[in-house]
Amino acid sequence: MLVLTRSANQSIMIGHDVVVTVLEVRGDQVRVGIKAPRSIDVHREEVYAALQRANKSAAVSSPGALAALSKLPRKANPQNSPDGAVKKIPGSEPGRASGSAPRGKPNNVPNTAPDSASGSASDRQ
Amino acid sequence: MSETIDGGEESVDIPLLEFANGIPGFPESQSFALIHTELAQEPFAVLRCLDTPELEFVVTTPHFYFPDYAPEIDDSTVERLEIEGEEDVLILLILTVGEEAMDITANLFAPIVVNSKNRKGAQVILKDQDLPLNAPLFDKELIEQAQA
């Protein structure tokens, strides 16, 4: 592992376009700012690791897990159920997706939302 | 229609989805197909990886089990998947099927987002939306009460 010593407001370049800046050191916490192209995902390591684990346990390679599906009630939780009807997966109607659409924000707003986990934010621009 | 490993028939919903960044845990897995099988019928489907043999995920759209689910997709995802409008977006939740079928959970924290126009997809970590990685599909107590 490459080890570098930096002070507040000093940065590290990773490749041509990733800049990691130490913003503030307070007690045993360090605030870090990360500037990276949007094609690069930036996440807290523990958040990403938790998702990796979840995906690995969700991956099915045997028909057994699928067989379990057919035993499930085709019924949502009573308090959740919209109308009791089983709805179609929208992909089966080409080019269409219905309901639960995300609330997309305008494209030109910088992506500065901090990570969801607690602790110091890793803002990116 | 084609034969599956368990001898049943399956139908392909979306033949080729491209996940340029793979998905966390499987970075090399970039091509997927969305299919229904005899066992995975609506509201379930199988997201089958075309690069990695035997890699499949069971998925569902949120409408049925989580009708209030309305994830906010960040700008970098909108840009990366070239999403032009909400109507083009297909949201899928990855399910974890445990030993007991009723223990099935959905990943609300990081949904699969697909642009149904260009078939680009990604698994998106929702920041600041405080959603669980393992949300149960069924409340066993409520179902038992309903059956009693």
Tab-separated table of C-alpha atoms in Angstrom:
chain	number	residue	atom	x	y	z
A	1	MET	CA	0.000	0.000	0.000
A	2	LEU	CA	1.260	3.450	-0.896
A	3	VAL	CA	1.368	5.673	2.175
A	4	LEU	CA	1.402	9.469	1.848
A	5	THR	CA	1.279	12.129	4.539
A	6	ARG	CA	-1.038	15.056	3.781
A	7	SER	CA	-2.289	18.082	5.704
A	8	ALA	CA	-5.679	19.777	5.485
A	9	ASN	CA	-6.356	21.209	2.011
A	10	GLN	CA	-3.685	19.052	0.403
A	11	SER	CA	-4.688	16.558	-2.257
A	12	ILE	CA	-3.720	13.325	-3.915
A	13	MET	CA	-4.180	12.616	-7.624
A	14	ILE	CA	-5.269	9.127	-8.637
A	15	GLY	CA	-4.861	8.650	-12.364
A	16	HIS	CA	-5.655	11.703	-14.479
A	17	ASP	CA	-8.971	12.717	-13.076
A	18	VAL	CA	-9.531	11.567	-9.512
A	19	VAL	CA	-8.583	14.072	-6.813
A	20	VAL	CA	-8.761	13.165	-3.137
A	21	THR	CA	-8.507	16.172	-0.826
A	22	VAL	CA	-8.108	16.185	2.947
A	23	LEU	CA	-10.611	18.837	4.017
A	24	GLU	CA	-10.420	18.716	7.772
A	25	VAL	CA	-8.820	16.744	10.559
A	26	ARG	CA	-10.731	16.768	13.804
A	27	GLY	CA	-9.838	14.393	16.629
A	28	ASP	CA	-9.805	10.875	15.224
A	29	GLN	CA	-11.874	11.776	12.162
A	30	VAL	CA	-10.774	13.016	8.788
A	31	ARG	CA	-13.080	14.679	6.249
A	32	VAL	CA	-12.122	13.780	2.742
A	33	GLY	CA	-13.377	15.315	-0.506
A	34	ILE	CA	-13.323	13.268	-3.692
A	35	LYS	CA	-13.559	14.672	-7.196
A	36	ALA	CA	-14.099	11.943	-9.748
A	37	PRO	CA	-15.757	11.500	-13.142
A	38	ARG	CA	-19.338	10.301	-12.934
A	39	SER	CA	-18.370	7.012	-14.505
A	40	ILE	CA	-16.522	6.152	-11.299
A	41	ASP	CA	-18.585	5.068	-8.322
A	42	VAL	CA	-17.441	6.426	-4.985
A	43	HIS	CA	-18.730	4.698	-1.875
A	44	ARG	CA	-17.724	4.141	1.704
A	45	GLU	CA	-15.908	0.852	1.763
A	46	GLU	CA	-18.187	-0.758	4.356
A	47	VAL	CA	-21.303	0.211	2.387
A	48	TYR	CA	-19.895	-1.320	-0.779
A	49	ALA	CA	-18.712	-4.434	1.065
A	50	ALA	CA	-22.178	-4.938	2.569
A	51	LEU	CA	-23.705	-4.752	-0.903
A	52	GLN	CA	-21.139	-7.226	-2.263
A	53	ARG	CA	-22.061	-9.664	0.488
A	54	ALA	CA	-25.775	-9.167	-0.124
A	55	ASN	CA	-25.359	-9.779	-3.849
A	56	LYS	CA	-23.314	-12.894	-3.255
A	57	SER	CA	-25.906	-14.369	-0.954
A	58	ALA	CA	-28.658	-13.410	-3.429
A	59	ALA	CA	-26.935	-15.118	-6.363
A	60	VAL	CA	-28.614	-18.419	-7.077
A	61	SER	CA	-27.019	-21.228	-8.976
A	62	SER	CA	-29.424	-24.043	-8.186
A	63	PRO	CA	-33.027	-24.642	-9.220
A	64	GLY	CA	-33.730	-25.258	-5.530
A	65	ALA	CA	-33.897	-21.575	-4.689
A	66	LEU	CA	-36.222	-20.998	-7.597
A	67	ALA	CA	-38.386	-23.900	-6.534
A	68	ALA	CA	-38.930	-22.066	-3.248
A	69	LEU	CA	-40.499	-19.210	-5.196
A	70	SER	CA	-43.329	-21.328	-6.464
A	71	LYS	CA	-44.309	-22.077	-2.865
A	72	LEU	CA	-44.714	-18.414	-1.994
A	73	PRO	CA	-48.145	-16.942	-1.574
A	74	ARG	CA	-48.956	-14.771	-4.543
A	75	LYS	CA	-50.110	-12.214	-2.108
A	76	ALA	CA	-48.514	-9.124	-0.680
A	77	ASN	CA	-48.585	-8.265	2.992
A	78	PRO	CA	-52.160	-7.303	3.848
A	79	GLN	CA	-51.178	-3.747	4.713
A	80	ASN	CA	-49.031	-3.381	1.588
A	81	SER	CA	-51.253	-4.936	-1.009
A	82	PRO	CA	-52.459	-2.380	-3.536
A	83	ASP	CA	-55.408	-4.372	-4.846
A	84	GLY	CA	-54.507	-8.010	-4.384
A	85	ALA	CA	-53.832	-8.449	-8.066
A	86	VAL	CA	-50.536	-9.764	-9.336
A	87	LYS	CA	-49.041	-7.216	-11.642
A	88	LYS	CA	-47.033	-7.835	-14.737
A	89	ILE	CA	-43.315	-7.257	-14.844
A	90	PRO	CA	-43.326	-4.190	-17.061
A	91	GLY	CA	-40.377	-5.316	-19.166
A	92	SER	CA	-42.727	-7.728	-20.908
A	93	GLU	CA	-44.232	-4.760	-22.659
A	94	PRO	CA	-41.306	-3.485	-24.707
A	95	GLY	CA	-40.294	0.085	-24.089
A	96	ARG	CA	-42.656	0.574	-21.201
A	97	ALA	CA	-42.172	0.788	-17.478
A	98	SER	CA	-44.970	1.777	-15.163
A	99	GLY	CA	-45.361	2.920	-11.572
A	100	SER	CA	-42.618	3.561	-9.003
A	101	ALA	CA	-40.667	5.670	-11.441
A	102	PRO	CA	-37.727	7.408	-9.849
A	103	ARG	CA	-37.850	11.086	-9.301
A	104	GLY	CA	-34.990	12.003	-11.573
A	105	LYS	CA	-33.393	15.356	-10.972
A	106	PRO	CA	-32.286	17.707	-13.720
A	107	ASN	CA	-29.082	16.610	-15.370
A	108	ASN	CA	-27.102	19.748	-14.647
A	109	VAL	CA	-27.293	19.633	-10.847
A	110	PRO	CA	-23.918	18.579	-9.441
A	111	ASN	CA	-23.888	15.325	-7.587
A	112	THR	CA	-22.970	16.483	-4.116
A	113	ALA	CA	-25.183	14.227	-2.023
A	114	PRO	CA	-23.134	12.676	0.764
A	115	ASP	CA	-23.138	8.963	1.399
A	116	SER	CA	-25.982	7.466	3.405
A	117	ALA	CA	-23.945	5.857	6.158
A	118	SER	CA	-23.017	7.866	9.205
A	119	GLY	CA	-19.687	9.548	9.568
A	120	SER	CA	-17.994	12.178	7.495
A	121	ALA	CA	-19.251	12.910	4.037
A	122	SER	CA	-17.326	12.166	0.871
A	123	ASP	CA	-18.580	14.869	-1.399
A	124	ARG	CA	-17.886	14.709	-5.072
A	125	GLN	CA	-18.302	17.179	-7.856
B	1	MET	CA	-39.351	-20.532	-25.479
B	2	SER	CA	-36.474	-22.832	-24.592
B	3	GLU	CA	-35.654	-25.652	-22.200
B	4	THR	CA	-34.259	-24.815	-18.778
B	5	ILE	CA	-32.080	-26.844	-16.465
B	6	ASP	CA	-35.157	-28.042	-14.625
B	7	GLY	CA	-36.873	-29.021	-17.842
B	8	GLY	CA	-39.447	-26.236	-17.762
B	9	GLU	CA	-40.105	-23.606	-20.341
B	10	GLU	CA	-38.982	-20.031	-20.101
B	11	SER	CA	-39.691	-16.816	-21.899
B	12	VAL	CA	-37.319	-13.941	-22.417
B	13	ASP	CA	-38.507	-10.512	-21.385
B	14	ILE	CA	-35.435	-8.503	-22.242
B	15	PRO	CA	-32.791	-10.454	-24.187
B	16	LEU	CA	-29.741	-8.329	-23.450
B	17	LEU	CA	-29.088	-5.847	-20.684
B	18	GLU	CA	-25.690	-4.222	-20.480
B	19	PHE	CA	-24.243	-3.427	-17.073
B	20	ALA	CA	-21.078	-1.561	-18.040
B	21	ASN	CA	-19.792	-1.533	-14.453
B	22	GLY	CA	-20.899	-5.051	-13.577
B	23	ILE	CA	-22.561	-5.307	-10.215
B	24	PRO	CA	-20.857	-5.164	-6.809
B	25	GLY	CA	-19.423	-8.587	-6.036
B	26	PHE	CA	-19.497	-9.532	-9.730
B	27	PRO	CA	-17.593	-6.772	-11.548
B	28	GLU	CA	-16.982	-8.920	-14.642
B	29	SER	CA	-20.646	-9.770	-15.088
B	30	GLN	CA	-21.848	-7.219	-17.594
B	31	SER	CA	-24.438	-8.904	-19.808
B	32	PHE	CA	-27.748	-10.090	-18.436
B	33	ALA	CA	-31.086	-11.288	-19.728
B	34	LEU	CA	-34.404	-10.830	-17.941
B	35	ILE	CA	-36.456	-13.978	-18.197
B	36	HIS	CA	-39.482	-15.714	-16.765
B	37	THR	CA	-39.266	-19.422	-16.037
B	38	GLU	CA	-41.801	-21.975	-14.983
B	39	LEU	CA	-40.690	-21.414	-11.390
B	40	ALA	CA	-40.086	-17.690	-11.605
B	41	GLN	CA	-43.394	-16.339	-12.768
B	42	GLU	CA	-44.838	-12.904	-12.243
B	43	PRO	CA	-44.298	-10.911	-10.171
B	44	PHE	CA	-40.911	-12.628	-10.097
B	45	ALA	CA	-38.334	-12.943	-12.859
B	46	VAL	CA	-34.781	-14.169	-13.229
B	47	LEU	CA	-31.905	-11.881	-14.099
B	48	ARG	CA	-29.502	-14.296	-15.744
B	49	CYS	CA	-25.899	-13.394	-16.370
B	50	LEU	CA	-24.722	-14.241	-19.876
B	51	ASP	CA	-20.979	-13.894	-19.061
B	52	THR	CA	-20.826	-15.956	-15.895
B	53	PRO	CA	-22.218	-19.476	-16.131
B	54	GLU	CA	-24.937	-20.270	-13.609
B	55	LEU	CA	-25.053	-16.777	-12.153
B	56	GLU	CA	-28.671	-15.760	-11.700
B	57	PHE	CA	-30.592	-13.418	-9.491
B	58	VAL	CA	-34.253	-13.637	-8.633
B	59	VAL	CA	-35.810	-10.217	-9.032
B	60	THR	CA	-39.172	-8.523	-8.730
B	61	THR	CA	-40.551	-5.147	-9.635
B	62	PRO	CA	-41.436	-3.122	-6.540
B	63	HIS	CA	-45.098	-2.564	-7.474
B	64	PHE	CA	-46.529	-5.629	-5.891
B	65	TYR	CA	-44.697	-6.116	-2.620
B	66	PHE	CA	-43.440	-2.559	-2.056
B	67	PRO	CA	-45.976	-0.302	-3.774
B	68	ASP	CA	-44.741	2.830	-1.993
B	69	TYR	CA	-41.133	2.342	-3.048
B	70	ALA	CA	-40.006	5.448	-4.915
B	71	PRO	CA	-36.229	5.573	-5.104
B	72	GLU	CA	-34.567	8.816	-6.072
B	73	ILE	CA	-32.023	8.104	-8.773
B	74	ASP	CA	-28.945	10.315	-8.700
B	75	ASP	CA	-27.793	12.433	-11.610
B	76	SER	CA	-24.704	10.417	-12.359
B	77	THR	CA	-26.866	7.305	-12.877
B	78	VAL	CA	-29.297	9.268	-15.049
B	79	GLU	CA	-26.356	10.469	-17.110
B	80	ARG	CA	-24.569	7.127	-17.254
B	81	LEU	CA	-27.649	5.172	-18.331
B	82	GLU	CA	-28.701	8.032	-20.668
B	83	ILE	CA	-32.144	8.164	-19.076
B	84	GLU	CA	-34.343	10.746	-20.739
B	85	GLY	CA	-37.599	10.278	-18.898
B	86	GLU	CA	-39.144	8.423	-15.976
B	87	GLU	CA	-41.245	6.354	-18.354
B	88	ASP	CA	-38.095	4.658	-19.673
B	89	VAL	CA	-36.983	3.435	-16.260
B	90	LEU	CA	-37.496	-0.111	-15.071
B	91	ILE	CA	-36.710	-0.767	-11.421
B	92	LEU	CA	-35.957	-4.312	-10.265
B	93	LEU	CA	-35.254	-5.497	-6.736
B	94	ILE	CA	-32.785	-8.327	-6.150
B	95	LEU	CA	-34.298	-10.961	-3.885
B	96	THR	CA	-32.516	-13.252	-1.465
B	97	VAL	CA	-34.301	-16.572	-1.208
B	98	GLY	CA	-33.429	-18.292	2.048
B	99	GLU	CA	-33.910	-21.830	3.287
B	100	GLU	CA	-37.494	-21.025	4.079
B	101	ALA	CA	-39.372	-19.529	1.180
B	102	MET	CA	-41.241	-17.134	3.454
B	103	ASP	CA	-37.950	-15.630	4.597
B	104	ILE	CA	-37.400	-14.098	1.161
B	105	THR	CA	-36.067	-10.539	1.309
B	106	ALA	CA	-35.637	-7.724	-1.184
B	107	ASN	CA	-32.732	-5.327	-1.529
B	108	LEU	CA	-34.332	-1.884	-1.363
B	109	PHE	CA	-30.997	-0.190	-0.662
B	110	ALA	CA	-29.474	-0.883	-4.078
B	111	PRO	CA	-32.062	-1.532	-6.800
B	112	ILE	CA	-31.306	-2.547	-10.363
B	113	VAL	CA	-32.080	0.425	-12.597
B	114	VAL	CA	-32.598	-0.240	-16.301
B	115	ASN	CA	-33.132	2.194	-19.136
B	116	SER	CA	-35.623	0.145	-21.116
B	117	LYS	CA	-34.904	2.206	-24.250
B	118	ASN	CA	-31.204	1.451	-24.597
B	119	ARG	CA	-31.098	-1.568	-22.223
B	120	LYS	CA	-28.311	-0.121	-20.130
B	121	GLY	CA	-28.501	-1.103	-16.507
B	122	ALA	CA	-26.737	-0.628	-13.195
B	123	GLN	CA	-27.159	-1.534	-9.570
B	124	VAL	CA	-27.513	1.812	-7.850
B	125	ILE	CA	-26.687	2.480	-4.208
B	126	LEU	CA	-29.310	4.914	-2.947
B	127	LYS	CA	-27.630	7.515	-0.813
B	128	ASP	CA	-29.379	9.170	2.146
B	129	GLN	CA	-32.612	7.280	1.561
B	130	ASP	CA	-32.257	5.000	4.581
B	131	LEU	CA	-33.537	1.841	2.875
B	132	PRO	CA	-32.779	-1.729	3.966
B	133	LEU	CA	-30.570	-4.282	2.207
B	134	ASN	CA	-32.866	-7.078	3.358
B	135	ALA	CA	-36.520	-6.095	3.533
B	136	PRO	CA	-38.843	-9.067	4.152
B	137	LEU	CA	-41.515	-9.562	1.490
B	138	PHE	CA	-43.851	-11.156	3.948
B	139	ASP	CA	-44.820	-10.326	7.473
B	140	LYS	CA	-45.311	-13.826	8.848
B	141	GLU	CA	-47.350	-12.675	11.837
B	142	LEU	CA	-49.760	-10.714	9.694
B	143	ILE	CA	-50.205	-13.616	7.320
B	144	GLU	CA	-50.826	-16.019	10.189
B	145	GLN	CA	-53.395	-13.625	11.617
B	146	ALA	CA	-55.062	-13.337	8.229
B	147	GLN	CA	-55.258	-17.112	7.951
B	148	ALA	CA	-56.547	-17.601	11.499
